[in-house]
Each structure stands twice: as structure tokens, then as C-alpha cells.
Amino acid sequence: MSRRPPDIALAATLHDPPGALADAIAEGLPRLAALYRGVAVATSPPTAARVAAILAAHGAHAGATRANL
């Protein structure tokens, strides 16, 4: 029987233009998904497309912010 995560979500913003965190994000997202009922990450406009694609593939990309403030 698998344990259901508590009703707590993780929301974050991410600014990673060079995509330096792509591998760490891909590796860590499954664990975060096991700990939280939902994971949503909004990326800055210059964040690398590869990072946004990894987040989207895990259902965690909340979209890009309109401005990079």
C-alpha cells in the first residue's frame, strides 16, 4: 500500500537561463512528487527551454512569468 502525500503543495519560482539545474530537477522531481500532493514551478522568461520541458513532463510547470522582474 503506497502512502498518500499530505494535502500540502509546493510552489516555487525558478530562474535558470543556462539550464544548470536541469539534471538535478529531473532527478529530484519524482521525490518531490512523492512528498507533496502538488508541485508547481513558475519559470522566468529566460529560463532554459530544457528546464521548462522537464517540469512540464512531470506535470510541474506552472508556466512562465510575464516579466523578468
Short mmCIF file of N, CA and C in Angstrom, two decimals, residues 1-66:
data_model
loop_
_atom_site.label_atom_id
_atom_site.label_comp_id
_atom_site.label_asym_id
_atom_site.label_seq_id
_atom_site.Cartn_x
_atom_site.Cartn_y
_atom_site.Cartn_z
N MET A 1 0.84 -1.17 0.00
CA MET A 1 0.00 0.00 0.00
C MET A 1 0.90 1.24 0.00
N SER A 2 0.69 2.13 -0.96
CA SER A 2 1.52 3.33 -1.02
C SER A 2 0.92 4.42 -0.14
N ARG A 3 1.79 5.22 0.39
CA ARG A 3 1.39 6.30 1.27
C ARG A 3 0.99 7.51 0.44
N ARG A 4 -0.16 8.07 0.75
CA ARG A 4 -0.64 9.26 0.05
C ARG A 4 0.02 10.49 0.67
N PRO A 5 0.56 11.40 -0.15
CA PRO A 5 1.17 12.61 0.41
C PRO A 5 0.12 13.45 1.13
N PRO A 6 0.54 14.23 2.12
CA PRO A 6 -0.41 15.11 2.81
C PRO A 6 -0.94 16.18 1.86
N ASP A 7 -2.02 16.82 2.24
CA ASP A 7 -2.62 17.86 1.40
C ASP A 7 -1.82 19.16 1.49
N ILE A 8 -0.59 19.08 1.05
CA ILE A 8 0.31 20.23 1.04
C ILE A 8 0.94 20.30 -0.35
N ALA A 9 0.96 21.51 -0.90
CA ALA A 9 1.56 21.70 -2.22
C ALA A 9 2.87 22.48 -2.09
N LEU A 10 3.73 22.29 -3.05
CA LEU A 10 4.98 23.04 -3.13
C LEU A 10 4.89 23.95 -4.35
N ALA A 11 5.02 25.25 -4.13
CA ALA A 11 5.01 26.22 -5.22
C ALA A 11 6.33 26.98 -5.18
N ALA A 12 6.92 27.18 -6.36
CA ALA A 12 8.23 27.84 -6.41
C ALA A 12 8.38 28.61 -7.71
N THR A 13 9.32 29.52 -7.71
CA THR A 13 9.73 30.19 -8.94
C THR A 13 11.16 29.76 -9.24
N LEU A 14 11.51 29.78 -10.51
CA LEU A 14 12.84 29.32 -10.92
C LEU A 14 13.38 30.22 -12.02
N HIS A 15 14.62 30.65 -11.86
CA HIS A 15 15.34 31.44 -12.86
C HIS A 15 16.63 30.69 -13.16
N ASP A 16 16.69 30.06 -14.32
CA ASP A 16 17.86 29.25 -14.68
C ASP A 16 18.12 29.34 -16.19
N PRO A 17 18.58 30.51 -16.68
CA PRO A 17 18.81 30.66 -18.11
C PRO A 17 19.76 29.63 -18.73
N PRO A 18 20.86 29.25 -18.06
CA PRO A 18 21.74 28.27 -18.71
C PRO A 18 21.26 26.83 -18.56
N GLY A 19 20.23 26.59 -17.77
CA GLY A 19 19.76 25.22 -17.57
C GLY A 19 20.67 24.41 -16.67
N ALA A 20 21.41 25.07 -15.81
CA ALA A 20 22.38 24.40 -14.95
C ALA A 20 21.73 23.40 -13.99
N LEU A 21 20.47 23.61 -13.66
CA LEU A 21 19.79 22.73 -12.70
C LEU A 21 18.96 21.64 -13.37
N ALA A 22 19.01 21.54 -14.67
CA ALA A 22 18.14 20.60 -15.40
C ALA A 22 18.27 19.16 -14.89
N ASP A 23 19.48 18.67 -14.78
CA ASP A 23 19.66 17.28 -14.34
C ASP A 23 19.19 17.08 -12.90
N ALA A 24 19.49 18.03 -12.03
CA ALA A 24 19.06 17.93 -10.63
C ALA A 24 17.54 17.99 -10.52
N ILE A 25 16.92 18.81 -11.34
CA ILE A 25 15.46 18.90 -11.33
C ILE A 25 14.85 17.58 -11.80
N ALA A 26 15.37 17.04 -12.89
CA ALA A 26 14.85 15.77 -13.40
C ALA A 26 15.00 14.66 -12.37
N GLU A 27 16.10 14.67 -11.65
CA GLU A 27 16.34 13.65 -10.64
C GLU A 27 15.48 13.85 -9.40
N GLY A 28 15.27 15.10 -9.01
CA GLY A 28 14.57 15.39 -7.77
C GLY A 28 13.05 15.45 -7.85
N LEU A 29 12.50 15.72 -9.02
CA LEU A 29 11.05 15.88 -9.13
C LEU A 29 10.25 14.65 -8.68
N PRO A 30 10.65 13.44 -9.03
CA PRO A 30 9.87 12.29 -8.54
C PRO A 30 9.80 12.23 -7.01
N ARG A 31 10.88 12.56 -6.35
CA ARG A 31 10.88 12.55 -4.88
C ARG A 31 9.97 13.65 -4.34
N LEU A 32 10.03 14.83 -4.94
CA LEU A 32 9.14 15.91 -4.51
C LEU A 32 7.68 15.54 -4.72
N ALA A 33 7.39 14.89 -5.84
CA ALA A 33 6.02 14.46 -6.11
C ALA A 33 5.53 13.45 -5.09
N ALA A 34 6.44 12.67 -4.53
CA ALA A 34 6.06 11.70 -3.50
C ALA A 34 5.81 12.38 -2.16
N LEU A 35 6.44 13.52 -1.94
CA LEU A 35 6.31 14.23 -0.67
C LEU A 35 5.15 15.21 -0.63
N TYR A 36 4.78 15.76 -1.79
CA TYR A 36 3.75 16.79 -1.88
C TYR A 36 2.62 16.33 -2.79
N ARG A 37 1.38 16.79 -2.48
CA ARG A 37 0.24 16.46 -3.33
C ARG A 37 0.34 17.16 -4.68
N GLY A 38 1.00 18.28 -4.72
CA GLY A 38 1.18 19.01 -5.97
C GLY A 38 2.48 19.77 -5.95
N VAL A 39 3.11 19.88 -7.11
CA VAL A 39 4.33 20.67 -7.26
C VAL A 39 4.10 21.59 -8.45
N ALA A 40 4.27 22.89 -8.25
CA ALA A 40 4.07 23.87 -9.32
C ALA A 40 5.25 24.83 -9.32
N VAL A 41 5.92 24.91 -10.46
CA VAL A 41 7.09 25.78 -10.59
C VAL A 41 6.86 26.75 -11.74
N ALA A 42 6.88 28.04 -11.43
CA ALA A 42 6.80 29.08 -12.46
C ALA A 42 8.23 29.47 -12.82
N THR A 43 8.51 29.53 -14.10
CA THR A 43 9.86 29.86 -14.56
C THR A 43 9.92 31.30 -15.06
N SER A 44 11.09 31.89 -14.97
CA SER A 44 11.30 33.22 -15.54
C SER A 44 11.40 33.07 -17.06
N PRO A 45 11.08 34.14 -17.81
CA PRO A 45 11.15 34.03 -19.27
C PRO A 45 12.49 33.53 -19.82
N PRO A 46 13.65 33.92 -19.26
CA PRO A 46 14.89 33.43 -19.84
C PRO A 46 15.32 32.03 -19.39
N THR A 47 14.52 31.38 -18.55
CA THR A 47 14.89 30.03 -18.11
C THR A 47 14.99 29.11 -19.33
N ALA A 48 15.98 28.24 -19.33
CA ALA A 48 16.23 27.34 -20.46
C ALA A 48 15.00 26.50 -20.80
N ALA A 49 14.74 26.35 -22.09
CA ALA A 49 13.60 25.56 -22.55
C ALA A 49 13.68 24.12 -22.05
N ARG A 50 14.87 23.59 -21.93
CA ARG A 50 15.04 22.21 -21.44
C ARG A 50 14.49 22.08 -20.02
N VAL A 51 14.72 23.07 -19.19
CA VAL A 51 14.23 23.04 -17.81
C VAL A 51 12.70 23.07 -17.81
N ALA A 52 12.11 23.96 -18.59
CA ALA A 52 10.65 24.04 -18.67
C ALA A 52 10.07 22.73 -19.18
N ALA A 53 10.74 22.11 -20.14
CA ALA A 53 10.25 20.83 -20.68
C ALA A 53 10.30 19.72 -19.63
N ILE A 54 11.33 19.70 -18.83
CA ILE A 54 11.43 18.69 -17.76
C ILE A 54 10.30 18.89 -16.76
N LEU A 55 10.08 20.14 -16.36
CA LEU A 55 9.00 20.43 -15.42
C LEU A 55 7.65 20.03 -16.02
N ALA A 56 7.42 20.36 -17.28
CA ALA A 56 6.16 20.02 -17.93
C ALA A 56 5.96 18.52 -18.03
N ALA A 57 7.02 17.79 -18.32
CA ALA A 57 6.92 16.33 -18.44
C ALA A 57 6.51 15.69 -17.12
N HIS A 58 6.81 16.36 -16.02
CA HIS A 58 6.43 15.86 -14.69
C HIS A 58 5.16 16.52 -14.17
N GLY A 59 4.50 17.30 -15.02
CA GLY A 59 3.27 17.98 -14.61
C GLY A 59 3.50 19.07 -13.58
N ALA A 60 4.70 19.63 -13.55
CA ALA A 60 5.04 20.60 -12.51
C ALA A 60 5.30 22.01 -13.06
N HIS A 61 5.15 22.22 -14.37
CA HIS A 61 5.42 23.56 -14.91
C HIS A 61 4.16 24.39 -14.83
N ALA A 62 4.22 25.47 -14.05
CA ALA A 62 3.08 26.36 -13.87
C ALA A 62 3.08 27.47 -14.92
N GLY A 63 4.01 27.41 -15.86
CA GLY A 63 4.11 28.42 -16.90
C GLY A 63 5.24 29.39 -16.59
N ALA A 64 5.42 30.31 -17.52
CA ALA A 64 6.46 31.32 -17.36
C ALA A 64 5.83 32.63 -16.90
N THR A 65 6.54 33.35 -16.08
CA THR A 65 6.06 34.66 -15.66
C THR A 65 6.08 35.59 -16.87
N ARG A 66 5.24 36.63 -16.86
CA ARG A 66 5.18 37.54 -17.99
C ARG A 66 6.41 38.43 -18.11
#
